[in-house]
mmCIF file of C-alpha atoms and ligand atoms in Angstrom:
data_model
loop_
_atom_site.group_PDB
_atom_site.id
_atom_site.type_symbol
_atom_site.label_atom_id
_atom_site.label_comp_id
_atom_site.label_asym_id
_atom_site.label_seq_id
_atom_site.Cartn_x
_atom_site.Cartn_y
_atom_site.Cartn_z
ATOM 1 C CA MET J 1 38.949 -1.290 -53.871
ATOM 2 C CA SER J 2 37.434 0.074 -51.131
ATOM 3 C CA THR J 3 33.956 -0.771 -49.675
ATOM 4 C CA VAL J 4 30.730 0.765 -50.013
ATOM 5 C CA THR J 5 28.574 0.505 -46.984
ATOM 6 C CA VAL J 6 24.916 1.085 -47.186
ATOM 7 C CA ILE J 7 23.483 1.764 -43.467
ATOM 8 C CA ASN J 8 19.770 0.344 -43.893
ATOM 9 C CA HIS J 9 18.877 0.121 -40.332
ATOM 10 C CA PRO J 10 15.168 1.170 -40.075
ATOM 11 C CA LEU J 11 15.459 4.020 -37.568
ATOM 12 C CA VAL J 12 17.871 5.409 -40.724
ATOM 13 C CA GLN J 13 15.641 4.734 -43.507
ATOM 14 C CA HIS J 14 12.698 6.046 -41.810
ATOM 15 C CA LYS J 15 14.370 9.461 -41.135
ATOM 16 C CA LEU J 16 15.649 9.305 -44.486
ATOM 17 C CA ALA J 17 12.338 9.180 -45.822
ATOM 18 C CA LEU J 18 11.035 12.015 -43.994
ATOM 19 C CA ILE J 19 13.994 14.474 -45.251
ATOM 20 C CA ARG J 20 13.226 13.229 -48.836
ATOM 21 C CA ASN J 21 9.647 14.773 -48.425
ATOM 22 C CA LYS J 22 9.279 18.021 -50.082
ATOM 23 C CA GLU J 23 6.920 19.164 -47.303
ATOM 24 C CA THR J 24 9.646 18.762 -44.877
ATOM 25 C CA GLY J 25 10.785 22.184 -43.607
ATOM 26 C CA PRO J 26 14.239 23.517 -42.767
ATOM 27 C CA LYS J 27 13.991 23.056 -38.984
ATOM 28 C CA GLU J 28 12.657 19.472 -39.292
ATOM 29 C CA PHE J 29 15.261 18.644 -42.167
ATOM 30 C CA ARG J 30 17.875 20.008 -39.906
ATOM 31 C CA GLU J 31 17.268 17.880 -36.807
ATOM 32 C CA LEU J 32 16.523 15.020 -38.877
ATOM 33 C CA VAL J 33 19.885 15.034 -40.620
ATOM 34 C CA GLU J 34 21.533 15.501 -37.435
ATOM 35 C CA GLU J 35 19.829 12.342 -35.832
ATOM 36 C CA ILE J 36 20.440 10.110 -39.398
ATOM 37 C CA SER J 37 24.302 11.571 -38.924
ATOM 38 C CA THR J 38 24.546 10.272 -35.201
ATOM 39 C CA LEU J 39 23.064 7.076 -36.331
ATOM 40 C CA MET J 40 25.450 6.322 -39.205
ATOM 41 C CA ALA J 41 28.031 7.292 -37.244
ATOM 42 C CA TYR J 42 27.566 4.329 -34.771
ATOM 43 C CA GLU J 43 28.352 2.083 -37.806
ATOM 44 C CA VAL J 44 30.949 4.196 -39.546
ATOM 45 C CA THR J 45 33.075 3.602 -36.481
ATOM 46 C CA ARG J 46 32.263 0.237 -35.687
ATOM 47 C CA ASP J 47 36.283 -0.738 -36.718
ATOM 48 C CA LEU J 48 37.459 1.424 -33.774
ATOM 49 C CA THR J 49 39.916 -0.315 -31.755
ATOM 50 C CA LEU J 50 39.231 -1.287 -28.217
ATOM 51 C CA MET J 51 42.093 -2.125 -25.261
ATOM 52 C CA GLU J 52 41.338 -3.896 -22.064
ATOM 53 C CA VAL J 53 42.008 -1.825 -18.979
ATOM 54 C CA GLU J 54 41.524 -2.886 -15.368
ATOM 55 C CA ILE J 55 39.063 -0.901 -13.229
ATOM 56 C CA GLU J 56 37.234 -1.512 -10.039
ATOM 57 C CA THR J 57 33.176 -1.967 -9.803
ATOM 58 C CA PRO J 58 31.701 -1.742 -6.545
ATOM 59 C CA ILE J 59 31.881 -5.578 -6.585
ATOM 60 C CA GLN J 60 35.541 -6.395 -7.420
ATOM 61 C CA LYS J 61 38.185 -5.525 -9.870
ATOM 62 C CA THR J 62 37.653 -6.463 -13.495
ATOM 63 C CA LYS J 63 38.863 -6.398 -17.062
ATOM 64 C CA VAL J 64 36.947 -3.923 -19.261
ATOM 65 C CA ASN J 65 37.043 -2.941 -22.864
ATOM 66 C CA MET J 66 37.476 0.740 -23.773
ATOM 67 C CA LEU J 67 38.377 2.758 -27.123
ATOM 68 C CA GLU J 68 42.003 3.075 -27.322
ATOM 69 C CA GLY J 69 41.821 6.441 -28.221
ATOM 70 C CA LYS J 70 42.362 6.828 -31.745
ATOM 71 C CA LYS J 71 42.682 10.315 -32.927
ATOM 72 C CA ILE J 72 39.594 11.420 -35.204
ATOM 73 C CA GLY J 73 39.170 14.159 -37.090
ATOM 74 C CA ILE J 74 35.577 14.705 -38.945
ATOM 75 C CA VAL J 75 35.686 17.103 -41.902
ATOM 76 C CA PRO J 76 32.386 18.645 -43.292
ATOM 77 C CA ILE J 77 32.220 19.507 -46.941
ATOM 78 C CA LEU J 78 30.544 23.180 -46.725
ATOM 79 C CA ARG J 79 28.090 24.166 -46.605
ATOM 80 C CA ALA J 80 25.853 21.054 -46.287
ATOM 81 C CA GLY J 81 28.157 19.027 -44.488
ATOM 82 C CA LEU J 82 27.804 21.410 -41.677
ATOM 83 C CA GLY J 83 24.600 19.636 -41.137
ATOM 84 C CA MET J 84 25.851 16.716 -40.323
ATOM 85 C CA LEU J 85 28.816 17.545 -38.056
ATOM 86 C CA ASP J 86 26.864 17.887 -34.529
ATOM 87 C CA GLY J 87 25.220 14.572 -35.306
ATOM 88 C CA VAL J 88 28.728 12.912 -35.664
ATOM 89 C CA LEU J 89 30.349 14.769 -32.601
ATOM 90 C CA LYS J 90 27.373 13.727 -30.584
ATOM 91 C CA LEU J 91 29.122 10.119 -30.577
ATOM 92 C CA LEU J 92 32.806 11.604 -31.054
ATOM 93 C CA PRO J 93 32.966 14.377 -28.637
ATOM 94 C CA ALA J 94 36.729 14.468 -28.571
ATOM 95 C CA ALA J 95 37.223 14.227 -32.359
ATOM 96 C CA LYS J 96 38.864 17.681 -33.953
ATOM 97 C CA VAL J 97 37.078 19.263 -36.968
ATOM 98 C CA GLY J 98 38.111 20.524 -40.116
ATOM 99 C CA HIS J 99 36.443 22.502 -42.970
ATOM 100 C CA ILE J 100 36.441 22.152 -46.650
ATOM 101 C CA GLY J 101 34.554 24.934 -48.838
ATOM 102 C CA LEU J 102 33.704 23.764 -51.893
ATOM 103 C CA TYR J 103 30.483 24.508 -54.427
ATOM 104 C CA ARG J 104 29.539 23.334 -57.535
ATOM 105 C CA ASP J 105 29.801 25.461 -60.381
ATOM 106 C CA PRO J 106 25.953 25.330 -61.514
ATOM 107 C CA ASP J 107 27.343 25.699 -65.405
ATOM 108 C CA THR J 108 30.649 23.676 -65.282
ATOM 109 C CA LEU J 109 29.403 21.424 -62.645
ATOM 110 C CA GLU J 110 33.181 21.443 -61.491
ATOM 111 C CA PRO J 111 33.911 21.802 -57.986
ATOM 112 C CA VAL J 112 35.200 25.059 -56.609
ATOM 113 C CA GLU J 113 37.301 25.159 -53.487
ATOM 114 C CA TYR J 114 36.794 28.572 -51.466
ATOM 115 C CA TYR J 115 38.195 27.534 -47.971
ATOM 116 C CA CYS J 116 40.172 24.681 -46.247
ATOM 117 C CA LYS J 117 41.230 24.465 -42.725
ATOM 118 C CA MET J 118 42.496 21.228 -41.095
ATOM 119 C CA PRO J 119 43.647 20.271 -37.508
ATOM 120 C CA THR J 120 47.453 20.817 -37.161
ATOM 121 C CA ASP J 121 47.955 17.153 -36.403
ATOM 122 C CA VAL J 122 45.884 15.771 -39.153
ATOM 123 C CA ASN J 123 48.608 13.709 -40.268
ATOM 124 C CA GLU J 124 48.115 11.937 -36.772
ATOM 125 C CA ARG J 125 44.354 11.515 -37.555
ATOM 126 C CA GLU J 126 41.790 9.101 -39.191
ATOM 127 C CA LEU J 127 39.280 11.292 -40.831
ATOM 128 C CA ILE J 128 35.316 10.979 -41.702
ATOM 129 C CA ILE J 129 34.480 13.502 -44.490
ATOM 130 C CA VAL J 130 30.862 14.379 -44.302
ATOM 131 C CA ASP J 131 28.449 15.477 -47.255
ATOM 132 C CA PRO J 132 24.799 14.642 -47.581
ATOM 133 C CA MET J 133 24.735 14.174 -51.145
ATOM 134 C CA LEU J 134 27.432 12.157 -53.155
ATOM 135 C CA ALA J 135 25.955 13.292 -56.990
ATOM 136 C CA THR J 136 28.337 13.419 -59.877
ATOM 137 C CA GLY J 137 31.355 12.469 -57.204
ATOM 138 C CA GLY J 138 33.094 15.870 -58.105
ATOM 139 C CA SER J 139 33.070 17.533 -54.576
ATOM 140 C CA ALA J 140 33.821 14.220 -52.673
ATOM 141 C CA SER J 141 36.687 13.706 -54.824
ATOM 142 C CA ALA J 142 38.071 17.165 -54.906
ATOM 143 C CA ALA J 143 37.736 17.081 -50.991
ATOM 144 C CA ILE J 144 39.435 13.705 -50.430
ATOM 145 C CA LYS J 145 42.199 15.044 -52.789
ATOM 146 C CA PHE J 146 42.935 18.152 -50.876
ATOM 147 C CA VAL J 147 42.845 16.363 -47.591
ATOM 148 C CA LYS J 148 44.961 13.594 -48.792
ATOM 149 C CA GLU J 149 47.673 16.512 -49.299
ATOM 150 C CA ARG J 150 47.684 16.793 -45.749
ATOM 151 C CA ASN J 151 48.473 13.151 -45.203
ATOM 152 C CA PRO J 152 46.136 11.815 -42.833
ATOM 153 C CA ARG J 153 46.120 8.059 -41.642
ATOM 154 C CA ASN J 154 42.913 7.021 -43.036
ATOM 155 C CA ILE J 155 40.054 8.520 -44.844
ATOM 156 C CA LYS J 156 36.293 7.450 -44.888
ATOM 157 C CA PHE J 157 33.698 9.106 -46.654
ATOM 158 C CA MET J 158 30.070 9.689 -45.190
ATOM 159 C CA CYS J 159 26.795 10.464 -47.001
ATOM 160 C CA LEU J 160 23.236 10.339 -46.844
ATOM 161 C CA ILE J 161 22.268 9.700 -50.416
ATOM 162 C CA SER J 162 24.496 8.919 -53.291
ATOM 163 C CA ALA J 163 24.148 8.132 -56.914
ATOM 164 C CA PRO J 164 25.686 5.386 -58.622
ATOM 165 C CA GLU J 165 27.900 7.845 -60.677
ATOM 166 C CA GLY J 166 29.187 9.449 -57.676
ATOM 167 C CA ILE J 167 30.142 6.004 -56.018
ATOM 168 C CA LYS J 168 31.945 4.993 -59.313
ATOM 169 C CA ARG J 169 33.901 8.497 -59.424
ATOM 170 C CA VAL J 170 35.139 8.304 -55.945
ATOM 171 C CA GLN J 171 35.988 4.421 -55.943
ATOM 172 C CA GLU J 172 38.147 5.287 -59.056
ATOM 173 C CA ASP J 173 39.769 8.308 -57.920
ATOM 174 C CA HIS J 174 40.382 7.234 -54.406
ATOM 175 C CA PRO J 175 40.264 3.289 -54.144
ATOM 176 C CA ASP J 176 41.642 3.624 -50.690
ATOM 177 C CA VAL J 177 38.375 5.655 -48.987
ATOM 178 C CA ASP J 178 35.661 3.662 -47.861
ATOM 179 C CA ILE J 179 31.985 4.962 -48.297
ATOM 180 C CA PHE J 180 29.100 4.833 -46.304
ATOM 181 C CA THR J 181 25.712 5.671 -47.307
ATOM 182 C CA ALA J 182 22.050 5.462 -46.213
ATOM 183 C CA ALA J 183 20.838 5.047 -49.758
ATOM 184 C CA ILE J 184 22.091 4.653 -53.294
ATOM 185 C CA ASP J 185 19.542 6.376 -55.556
ATOM 186 C CA GLU J 186 18.750 5.582 -59.088
ATOM 187 C CA ARG J 187 20.618 8.036 -61.250
ATOM 188 C CA LEU J 188 21.412 11.687 -61.759
ATOM 189 C CA ASN J 189 19.112 14.065 -63.819
ATOM 190 C CA GLU J 190 20.251 16.585 -66.621
ATOM 191 C CA HIS J 191 21.171 18.931 -63.887
ATOM 192 C CA ALA J 192 23.403 16.458 -62.000
ATOM 193 C CA TYR J 193 21.047 16.212 -59.172
ATOM 194 C CA ILE J 194 20.176 13.020 -57.481
ATOM 195 C CA VAL J 195 16.999 11.164 -58.603
ATOM 196 C CA PRO J 196 15.018 10.654 -56.601
ATOM 197 C CA GLY J 197 17.098 12.328 -53.979
ATOM 198 C CA LEU J 198 15.772 14.991 -51.737
ATOM 199 C CA GLY J 199 16.780 18.241 -53.857
ATOM 200 C CA ASP J 200 19.345 20.903 -52.911
ATOM 201 C CA ALA J 201 20.691 19.799 -49.327
ATOM 202 C CA GLY J 202 22.318 22.896 -48.533
ATOM 203 C CA ASP J 203 19.034 24.861 -49.558
ATOM 204 C CA ARG J 204 16.863 22.573 -47.837
ATOM 205 C CA LEU J 205 19.263 22.784 -44.423
ATOM 206 C CA TYR J 206 19.521 26.479 -44.613
ATOM 207 C CA GLY J 207 15.928 27.807 -46.268
ATOM 208 C CA THR J 208 17.765 29.251 -49.310
ATOM 209 C CA ARG J 209 17.536 28.900 -52.937
HETATM 210 C C1 PRP O 301 26.157 19.969 -52.887
HETATM 211 C C2 PRP O 301 26.297 18.800 -51.716
HETATM 212 C C3 PRP O 301 27.906 18.286 -52.234
HETATM 213 C C4 PRP O 301 27.649 18.271 -53.619
HETATM 214 C C5 PRP O 301 27.501 17.309 -54.487
HETATM 215 O O1 PRP O 301 26.799 21.049 -52.474
HETATM 216 O O2 PRP O 301 26.185 19.054 -50.373
HETATM 217 O O3 PRP O 301 28.727 18.915 -51.856
HETATM 218 O O4 PRP O 301 26.650 19.296 -54.042
HETATM 219 O O5 PRP O 301 27.502 17.137 -55.836
HETATM 220 P P1 PRP O 301 28.590 16.630 -56.834
HETATM 221 O O6 PRP O 301 28.865 15.178 -56.342
HETATM 222 O O7 PRP O 301 28.002 16.553 -57.983
HETATM 223 O O8 PRP O 301 29.947 17.141 -56.936
HETATM 224 P P2 PRP O 301 26.764 22.488 -53.353
HETATM 225 O O9 PRP O 301 27.986 22.573 -54.272
HETATM 226 O O10 PRP O 301 25.011 22.727 -53.784
HETATM 227 O O11 PRP O 301 26.890 23.409 -52.278
HETATM 228 P P3 PRP O 301 26.178 23.826 -50.831
HETATM 229 O O12 PRP O 301 26.436 22.821 -49.988
HETATM 230 O O13 PRP O 301 26.922 24.960 -50.456
HETATM 231 O O14 PRP O 301 24.961 24.136 -51.122
HETATM 232 N N1 URA O 302 23.553 18.454 -54.606
HETATM 233 C C1 URA O 302 22.733 18.386 -53.653
HETATM 234 O O1 URA O 302 22.512 19.234 -52.510
HETATM 235 N N2 URA O 302 21.948 17.721 -54.372
HETATM 236 C C2 URA O 302 21.613 16.670 -55.176
HETATM 237 O O2 URA O 302 21.012 16.110 -55.575
HETATM 238 C C3 URA O 302 22.852 16.924 -56.032
HETATM 239 C C4 URA O 302 23.892 17.763 -55.438
#
């Protein structure tokens, strides 16, 4: 079974509190989502492997630890996942980026795919799929399924707020995918919105309705 890591760092929790507030407008919301994503990426990448390298400081030769240089891919789920992309790229500037376009049909609540473009060498990469909200888990589970068809080395899923229902769905459908979230909320409401959540992440990022 995969692991679920709640990133409860005080800076993450403070910024999460700010984006939950309905008075927070799109400009501030976008900035905060990016900042939270950078902070979360620090934890999500904790298992990156290091290698020993010899360098020379101004004083003497020494051995230091540097990243082994694993190939990483970041995959935002459009649209709202785009809000997290730049924050993660700040820490992983050499990562390649794939995009998956999915929206949740408001009537059936089923995810509908409209776009998928992955790096050509995705089979050599470890992927981090990003989306602010894990509600029913339908979108995340479908995105993971599409990406798996391209045989990446490993997949992690990173979100800001999750519902217990979404975590259960992803764990059942994809027991090999570790989940990283800043909060696990109470439940879904009758429209499958996360309670208390933050509303519609895409609308809050881009000022739509
Ligand atoms: C939101 C969110 C997730 C999805 C979560 O996207 O960004 O992708 O809903 O819901 P689920 O877990 O029940 O599938 P939405 O469909 O609103 O599209 P958008 O990002 O284009 O606004
Ligand atoms: N999608 C959102 O953007 N918010 C929710 O609460 C659920 C799905």
